[in-house]
PDB file of C-alpha atoms and ligand atoms in Angstrom:
ATOM      1  CA  MET C1111     226.076  18.994 -65.786  1.00 48.00           C
ATOM      2  CA  THR C1112     229.981  19.798 -65.358  1.00 48.00           C
ATOM      3  CA  GLU C1113     229.317  21.021 -69.584  1.00 54.00           C
ATOM      4  CA  GLN C1114     227.488  23.335 -68.606  1.00 89.00           C
ATOM      5  CA  ILE C1115     229.280  25.852 -66.116  1.00 97.00           C
ATOM      6  CA  SER C1116     231.730  28.040 -67.093  1.00 98.00           C
ATOM      7  CA  ILE C1117     235.101  29.431 -65.663  1.00 98.00           C
ATOM      8  CA  ARG C1118     236.141  33.052 -65.591  1.00 98.00           C
ATOM      9  CA  GLN C1119     237.731  36.480 -64.013  1.00 98.00           C
ATOM     10  CA  GLU C1120     234.820  38.547 -61.997  1.00 98.00           C
ATOM     11  CA  THR C1121     234.346  41.258 -62.803  1.00 98.00           C
ATOM     12  CA  GLN C1122     232.848  43.781 -59.926  1.00 98.00           C
ATOM     13  CA  ASP C1123     228.975  43.166 -60.908  1.00 98.00           C
ATOM     14  CA  ASP C1124     229.899  39.323 -59.096  1.00 98.00           C
ATOM     15  CA  PHE C1125     231.626  41.042 -55.855  1.00 98.00           C
ATOM     16  CA  LYS C1126     228.239  40.621 -53.915  1.00 98.00           C
ATOM     17  CA  GLU C1127     227.121  37.652 -55.623  1.00 98.00           C
ATOM     18  CA  ILE C1128     230.825  36.661 -54.735  1.00 98.00           C
ATOM     19  CA  PHE C1129     230.197  37.919 -51.207  1.00 98.00           C
ATOM     20  CA  GLU C1130     227.125  34.588 -50.882  1.00 98.00           C
ATOM     21  CA  VAL C1131     228.426  31.558 -51.878  1.00 98.00           C
ATOM     22  CA  ASN C1132     231.088  32.160 -49.999  1.00 98.00           C
ATOM     23  CA  HIS C1133     229.301  32.640 -47.227  1.00 98.00           C
ATOM     24  CA  ILE C1134     226.184  29.580 -47.547  1.00 98.00           C
ATOM     25  CA  ALA C1135     229.210  27.971 -49.153  1.00 98.00           C
ATOM     26  CA  PHE C1136     230.579  28.101 -44.941  1.00 98.00           C
ATOM     27  CA  GLY C1137     228.388  28.922 -43.563  1.00 98.00           C
ATOM     28  CA  GLN C1138     229.760  31.958 -41.638  1.00 98.00           C
ATOM     29  CA  VAL C1139     230.797  35.583 -43.053  1.00 98.00           C
ATOM     30  CA  ASN C1140     234.418  35.812 -41.645  1.00 98.00           C
ATOM     31  CA  GLU C1141     236.056  34.013 -45.672  1.00 98.00           C
ATOM     32  CA  ALA C1142     233.726  35.908 -47.189  1.00 98.00           C
ATOM     33  CA  LYS C1143     234.872  39.661 -45.607  1.00 98.00           C
ATOM     34  CA  LEU C1144     238.333  37.684 -46.522  1.00 98.00           C
ATOM     35  CA  VAL C1145     237.656  37.833 -50.131  1.00 98.00           C
ATOM     36  CA  ASP C1146     236.369  41.307 -50.153  1.00 98.00           C
ATOM     37  CA  ALA C1147     239.592  42.526 -48.116  1.00 98.00           C
ATOM     38  CA  LEU C1148     242.118  41.133 -50.288  1.00 98.00           C
ATOM     39  CA  ARG C1149     240.631  42.235 -53.014  1.00 98.00           C
ATOM     40  CA  ARG C1150     240.502  46.215 -51.121  1.00 98.00           C
ATOM     41  CA  ASN C1151     245.073  45.095 -50.714  1.00 98.00           C
ATOM     42  CA  GLN C1152     246.705  45.674 -53.854  1.00 97.00           C
ATOM     43  CA  THR C1153     249.625  44.565 -53.182  1.00 98.00           C
ATOM     44  CA  VAL C1154     248.730  40.462 -53.318  1.00 98.00           C
ATOM     45  CA  PHE C1155     245.613  40.661 -54.780  1.00 98.00           C
ATOM     46  CA  ILE C1156     245.326  39.252 -58.511  1.00 98.00           C
ATOM     47  CA  PRO C1157     242.167  40.321 -60.441  1.00 98.00           C
ATOM     48  CA  GLU C1158     242.560  37.634 -62.960  1.00 98.00           C
ATOM     49  CA  LEU C1159     242.943  34.992 -60.608  1.00 99.00           C
ATOM     50  CA  SER C1160     239.692  35.835 -58.691  1.00 99.00           C
ATOM     51  CA  LEU C1161     237.454  33.486 -60.788  1.00 99.00           C
ATOM     52  CA  VAL C1162     234.397  32.501 -60.911  1.00 98.00           C
ATOM     53  CA  ALA C1163     232.292  29.375 -62.187  1.00 98.00           C
ATOM     54  CA  THR C1164     229.126  29.857 -63.685  1.00 98.00           C
ATOM     55  CA  GLU C1165     225.890  27.610 -64.961  1.00 97.00           C
ATOM     56  CA  ASN C1166     223.060  30.089 -66.855  1.00 95.00           C
ATOM     57  CA  ASN C1167     225.038  33.297 -65.911  1.00 94.00           C
ATOM     58  CA  LYS C1168     223.792  32.211 -62.188  1.00 97.00           C
ATOM     59  CA  ILE C1169     227.995  31.468 -60.362  1.00 98.00           C
ATOM     60  CA  VAL C1170     227.830  28.598 -58.583  1.00 98.00           C
ATOM     61  CA  GLY C1171     232.028  28.699 -57.476  1.00 98.00           C
ATOM     62  CA  HIS C1172     234.397  30.600 -56.511  1.00 99.00           C
ATOM     63  CA  ILE C1173     238.262  30.445 -55.942  1.00 99.00           C
ATOM     64  CA  LEU C1174     240.727  33.073 -54.701  1.00 98.00           C
ATOM     65  CA  PHE C1175     244.503  32.971 -55.359  1.00 98.00           C
ATOM     66  CA  THR C1176     246.705  36.052 -53.600  1.00 98.00           C
ATOM     67  CA  LYS C1177     250.458  37.004 -53.131  1.00 98.00           C
ATOM     68  CA  ILE C1178     251.581  34.442 -50.846  1.00 98.00           C
ATOM     69  CA  THR C1179     255.763  35.210 -49.786  1.00 98.00           C
ATOM     70  CA  ILE C1180     257.939  31.902 -48.727  1.00 98.00           C
ATOM     71  CA  ILE C1181     260.666  33.601 -45.958  1.00 98.00           C
ATOM     72  CA  ASP C1182     263.911  31.329 -44.980  1.00 97.00           C
ATOM     73  CA  ASP C1183     266.239  30.707 -41.889  1.00 95.00           C
ATOM     74  CA  ASN C1184     268.032  33.211 -44.098  1.00 96.00           C
ATOM     75  CA  GLY C1185     265.794  36.087 -44.523  1.00 96.00           C
ATOM     76  CA  ASN C1186     266.106  35.086 -48.310  1.00 97.00           C
ATOM     77  CA  ILE C1187     262.128  36.374 -49.066  1.00 97.00           C
ATOM     78  CA  ASN C1188     260.301  33.894 -52.513  1.00 98.00           C
ATOM     79  CA  GLU C1189     257.423  34.849 -53.933  1.00 98.00           C
ATOM     80  CA  SER C1190     254.496  32.598 -54.436  1.00 98.00           C
ATOM     81  CA  LEU C1191     250.562  31.641 -54.413  1.00 98.00           C
ATOM     82  CA  GLY C1192     248.164  31.651 -51.483  1.00 98.00           C
ATOM     83  CA  LEU C1193     244.817  29.234 -53.053  1.00 98.00           C
ATOM     84  CA  ALA C1194     242.107  30.158 -50.680  1.00 98.00           C
ATOM     85  CA  PRO C1195     239.107  30.381 -49.761  1.00 98.00           C
ATOM     86  CA  MET C1196     237.293  28.021 -52.457  1.00 98.00           C
ATOM     87  CA  ALA C1197     234.050  27.699 -52.616  1.00 98.00           C
ATOM     88  CA  VAL C1198     230.420  25.757 -54.151  1.00 98.00           C
ATOM     89  CA  ARG C1199     227.088  26.665 -53.730  1.00 98.00           C
ATOM     90  CA  PRO C1200     226.684  23.197 -51.771  1.00 98.00           C
ATOM     91  CA  GLU C1201     223.421  21.906 -53.939  1.00 98.00           C
ATOM     92  CA  PHE C1202     226.131  22.272 -56.767  1.00 98.00           C
ATOM     93  CA  GLN C1203     228.648  20.574 -54.781  1.00 98.00           C
ATOM     94  CA  LYS C1204     230.864  17.158 -55.744  1.00 98.00           C
ATOM     95  CA  SER C1205     229.982  17.600 -59.217  1.00 97.00           C
ATOM     96  CA  GLY C1206     233.766  18.962 -60.389  1.00 97.00           C
ATOM     97  CA  ILE C1207     233.456  21.860 -60.412  1.00 98.00           C
ATOM     98  CA  GLY C1208     235.359  23.567 -57.873  1.00 98.00           C
ATOM     99  CA  GLY C1209     238.158  20.556 -59.116  1.00 98.00           C
ATOM    100  CA  GLN C1210     237.566  22.664 -62.758  1.00 98.00           C
ATOM    101  CA  LEU C1211     238.137  26.184 -60.840  1.00 98.00           C
ATOM    102  CA  ILE C1212     242.112  24.394 -59.043  1.00 98.00           C
ATOM    103  CA  GLN C1213     242.681  23.540 -62.236  1.00 98.00           C
ATOM    104  CA  GLN C1214     241.558  27.275 -64.566  1.00 98.00           C
ATOM    105  CA  GLY C1215     243.243  28.405 -61.636  1.00 98.00           C
ATOM    106  CA  LEU C1216     246.623  26.607 -61.897  1.00 98.00           C
ATOM    107  CA  LYS C1217     246.542  27.122 -65.669  1.00 98.00           C
ATOM    108  CA  VAL C1218     245.781  31.111 -65.488  1.00 98.00           C
ATOM    109  CA  ALA C1219     248.909  31.828 -62.603  1.00 98.00           C
ATOM    110  CA  GLU C1220     251.569  29.603 -64.916  1.00 98.00           C
ATOM    111  CA  GLU C1221     250.556  32.429 -67.239  1.00 98.00           C
ATOM    112  CA  LEU C1222     251.210  34.737 -65.266  1.00 98.00           C
ATOM    113  CA  GLY C1223     254.410  33.016 -64.674  1.00 98.00           C
ATOM    114  CA  PHE C1224     253.815  31.847 -60.763  1.00 98.00           C
ATOM    115  CA  LYS C1225     256.141  29.295 -60.351  1.00 98.00           C
ATOM    116  CA  SER C1226     254.249  27.578 -57.824  1.00 98.00           C
ATOM    117  CA  VAL C1227     250.701  28.136 -54.837  1.00 98.00           C
ATOM    118  CA  ILE C1228     250.492  26.214 -51.301  1.00 98.00           C
ATOM    119  CA  VAL C1229     247.038  25.366 -50.099  1.00 98.00           C
ATOM    120  CA  LEU C1230     246.274  24.492 -46.626  1.00 98.00           C
ATOM    121  CA  GLY C1231     243.299  21.948 -47.570  1.00 97.00           C
ATOM    122  CA  HIS C1232     241.708  18.513 -47.754  1.00 97.00           C
ATOM    123  CA  GLU C1233     245.301  16.199 -47.839  1.00 97.00           C
ATOM    124  CA  HIS C1234     243.146  13.833 -50.089  1.00 97.00           C
ATOM    125  CA  TYR C1235     241.449  16.055 -52.576  1.00 98.00           C
ATOM    126  CA  TYR C1236     244.670  18.480 -53.553  1.00 98.00           C
ATOM    127  CA  PRO C1237     246.833  15.311 -54.326  1.00 98.00           C
ATOM    128  CA  LYS C1238     244.555  15.091 -57.744  1.00 98.00           C
ATOM    129  CA  PHE C1239     245.900  18.523 -58.386  1.00 98.00           C
ATOM    130  CA  GLY C1240     249.196  17.045 -58.222  1.00 98.00           C
ATOM    131  CA  PHE C1241     249.619  19.531 -55.176  1.00 98.00           C
ATOM    132  CA  GLU C1242     251.533  17.206 -52.378  1.00 98.00           C
ATOM    133  CA  PRO C1243     252.703  18.214 -48.795  1.00 98.00           C
ATOM    134  CA  ALA C1244     254.899  21.377 -49.109  1.00 98.00           C
ATOM    135  CA  ASP C1245     257.022  19.810 -46.104  1.00 97.00           C
ATOM    136  CA  LYS C1246     258.853  17.513 -48.903  1.00 97.00           C
ATOM    137  CA  TRP C1247     260.502  21.291 -49.532  1.00 98.00           C
ATOM    138  CA  ASN C1248     260.859  22.269 -45.795  1.00 97.00           C
ATOM    139  CA  ILE C1249     258.061  24.674 -46.774  1.00 98.00           C
ATOM    140  CA  LYS C1250     256.451  24.868 -43.621  1.00 97.00           C
ATOM    141  CA  ALA C1251     253.119  27.773 -42.113  1.00 98.00           C
ATOM    142  CA  PRO C1252     253.194  29.354 -40.196  1.00 96.00           C
ATOM    143  CA  PHE C1253     250.264  27.922 -37.841  1.00 95.00           C
ATOM    144  CA  ASP C1254     250.718  24.660 -36.442  1.00 95.00           C
ATOM    145  CA  VAL C1255     249.458  22.452 -38.616  1.00 96.00           C
ATOM    146  CA  PRO C1256     249.182  18.702 -39.906  1.00 96.00           C
ATOM    147  CA  SER C1257     251.915  18.461 -42.800  1.00 94.00           C
ATOM    148  CA  ASN C1258     250.071  16.342 -45.040  1.00 96.00           C
ATOM    149  CA  VAL C1259     247.270  19.407 -44.706  1.00 98.00           C
ATOM    150  CA  PHE C1260     250.356  22.378 -45.821  1.00 98.00           C
ATOM    151  CA  MET C1261     250.653  21.674 -49.065  1.00 98.00           C
ATOM    152  CA  ALA C1262     252.493  23.464 -52.272  1.00 98.00           C
ATOM    153  CA  ILE C1263     253.199  22.415 -56.153  1.00 98.00           C
ATOM    154  CA  GLU C1264     255.158  23.528 -58.492  1.00 98.00           C
ATOM    155  CA  LEU C1265     253.613  25.209 -61.682  1.00 98.00           C
ATOM    156  CA  VAL C1266     256.583  24.566 -63.803  1.00 98.00           C
ATOM    157  CA  LYS C1267     260.182  22.440 -63.256  1.00 97.00           C
ATOM    158  CA  ASP C1268     261.998  23.945 -60.081  1.00 98.00           C
ATOM    159  CA  GLY C1269     259.871  26.675 -59.470  1.00 98.00           C
ATOM    160  CA  LEU C1270     260.171  25.179 -56.217  1.00 98.00           C
ATOM    161  CA  LYS C1271     264.365  24.604 -56.406  1.00 97.00           C
ATOM    162  CA  ASN C1272     265.706  26.264 -53.063  1.00 95.00           C
ATOM    163  CA  ILE C1273     263.661  27.533 -52.178  1.00 97.00           C
ATOM    164  CA  SER C1274     261.981  27.049 -48.242  1.00 97.00           C
ATOM    165  CA  GLY C1275     261.083  28.637 -44.958  1.00 98.00           C
ATOM    166  CA  THR C1276     257.827  29.827 -43.867  1.00 98.00           C
ATOM    167  CA  VAL C1277     254.975  30.917 -45.824  1.00 98.00           C
ATOM    168  CA  ILE C1278     253.579  34.636 -44.343  1.00 98.00           C
ATOM    169  CA  TYR C1279     250.388  35.139 -45.643  1.00 98.00           C
ATOM    170  CA  PRO C1280     248.749  38.604 -46.158  1.00 98.00           C
ATOM    171  CA  LYS C1281     247.491  40.865 -43.170  1.00 97.00           C
ATOM    172  CA  GLU C1282     243.356  40.390 -43.889  1.00 97.00           C
ATOM    173  CA  PHE C1283     243.605  36.304 -43.283  1.00 96.00           C
ATOM    174  CA  GLU C1284     244.840  36.845 -39.707  1.00 92.00           C
ATOM    175  CA  THR C1285     241.364  37.867 -39.063  1.00 82.00           C
ATOM    176  CA  VAL C1286     239.770  34.221 -40.447  1.00 82.00           C
TER     177      VAL C1286
HETATM  178  C1  LIG U2312     235.372  21.869 -51.170  1.00 92.47           C
HETATM  179  C2  LIG U2312     234.401  22.597 -51.980  1.00 92.47           C
HETATM  180  C3  LIG U2312     234.819  23.674 -52.116  1.00 92.47           C
HETATM  181  C4  LIG U2312     235.109  21.513 -53.312  1.00 92.47           C
HETATM  182  O1  LIG U2312     233.494  22.043 -53.994  1.00 92.47           O
HETATM  183  P1  LIG U2312     233.098  21.012 -54.600  1.00 92.47           P
HETATM  184  O2  LIG U2312     233.191  21.734 -56.260  1.00 92.47           O
HETATM  185  O3  LIG U2312     232.517  20.001 -54.743  1.00 92.47           O
HETATM  186  O4  LIG U2312     234.648  19.668 -55.205  1.00 92.47           O
HETATM  187  P2  LIG U2312     234.933  18.798 -56.350  1.00 92.47           P
HETATM  188  O5  LIG U2312     233.220  19.036 -57.297  1.00 92.47           O
HETATM  189  O6  LIG U2312     236.065  18.888 -57.602  1.00 92.47           O
HETATM  190  O7  LIG U2312     235.525  17.082 -55.277  1.00 92.47           O
HETATM  191  C5  LIG U2312     234.554  17.428 -54.497  1.00 92.47           C
HETATM  192  C6  LIG U2312     235.308  16.325 -53.511  1.00 92.47           C
HETATM  193  O8  LIG U2312     236.547  16.688 -52.983  1.00 92.47           O
HETATM  194  C7  LIG U2312     236.546  15.603 -51.019  1.00 92.47           C
HETATM  195  N1  LIG U2312     236.494  17.226 -50.545  1.00 92.47           N
HETATM  196  C8  LIG U2312     237.451  19.071 -51.250  1.00 92.47           C
HETATM  197  N2  LIG U2312     237.257  19.438 -49.954  1.00 92.47           N
HETATM  198  C9  LIG U2312     237.441  19.523 -48.991  1.00 92.47           C
HETATM  199  C10 LIG U2312     237.245  19.442 -47.684  1.00 92.47           C
HETATM  200  N3  LIG U2312     237.566  20.929 -47.063  1.00 92.47           N
HETATM  201  N4  LIG U2312     237.106  18.827 -47.245  1.00 92.47           N
HETATM  202  C11 LIG U2312     235.801  16.496 -47.174  1.00 92.47           C
HETATM  203  N5  LIG U2312     236.035  16.776 -48.235  1.00 92.47           N
HETATM  204  C12 LIG U2312     237.299  17.679 -49.086  1.00 92.47           C
HETATM  205  C13 LIG U2312     234.797  15.676 -51.001  1.00 92.47           C
HETATM  206  O9  LIG U2312     234.241  15.231 -50.444  1.00 92.47           O
HETATM  207  C14 LIG U2312     234.352  15.069 -52.753  1.00 92.47           C
HETATM  208  O10 LIG U2312     234.951  13.383 -52.324  1.00 92.47           O
HETATM  209  P3  LIG U2312     234.061  13.006 -53.078  1.00 92.47           P
HETATM  210  O11 LIG U2312     234.075  13.823 -54.455  1.00 92.47           O
HETATM  211  O12 LIG U2312     235.676  11.041 -53.482  1.00 92.47           O
HETATM  212  O13 LIG U2312     233.354  12.439 -52.780  1.00 92.47           O
HETATM  213  C15 LIG U2312     232.735  22.718 -51.328  1.00 92.47           C
HETATM  214  O14 LIG U2312     232.719  21.196 -51.151  1.00 92.47           O
HETATM  215  C16 LIG U2312     232.957  23.497 -51.043  1.00 92.47           C
HETATM  216  O15 LIG U2312     232.653  24.684 -51.049  1.00 92.47           O
HETATM  217  N6  LIG U2312     233.436  23.208 -48.827  1.00 92.47           N
HETATM  218  C17 LIG U2312     232.916  24.647 -48.234  1.00 92.47           C
HETATM  219  C18 LIG U2312     233.675  25.140 -47.990  1.00 92.47           C
HETATM  220  C19 LIG U2312     235.610  24.941 -47.828  1.00 92.47           C
HETATM  221  O16 LIG U2312     235.930  23.761 -47.774  1.00 92.47           O
HETATM  222  N7  LIG U2312     236.000  25.079 -48.847  1.00 92.47           N
HETATM  223  C20 LIG U2312     237.523  24.377 -48.903  1.00 92.47           C
HETATM  224  C21 LIG U2312     238.589  25.402 -47.895  1.00 92.47           C
HETATM  225  S1  LIG U2312     239.160  27.650 -48.898  1.00 92.47           S
END
């Protein structure tokens, strides 16, 4: 199945189907609405980093990376990317589509000059793609979560060198 999958940047024509994929994958509309809200926030949205996985022109998966900031105790602010949300239609799950979306997203992010990505997610899944617990860099979530589910990846060597602090998500995440 996976060989027929293509990954590409979203277009305006995809917005409705992306909403549907998120809705059905999460079983609620919160994440689908979050994607729409983030897309409207031009300060954090990066068109090249809203990717869809398609099979025969049908959207079967979606991934979004938006700009986030990491603020340290001295008020120093560094930019990074947050991976969220990601969704694959239930009947297409567990065939590697999520992995393809992550890998293509990380590649595009690096090409765009981003140096790191942060994710809150499954502790056995994201390490397959190089993510490590963010506390390795003394980077913390803005909410209480087990340290092994809050992860980061350097897209370039030393991409997080001398960067530590608390991640600040776009305000749109507060509604999820
Ligand atoms: C998470 C998700 C996008 C993965 O898509 P996918 O195409 O199935 O991913 P892959 O085929 O690359 O990998 C699937 C593997 O990751 C595991 N996995 C990934 N995220 C997981 C999670 N949040 N909880 C449990 N297992 C998860 C799967 O169990 C599976 O493991 P296995 O292959 O050892 O059985 C998909 O399961 C989904 O849409 N879930 C609902 C929405 C969600 O929870 N999104 C993530 C939070 S933003």
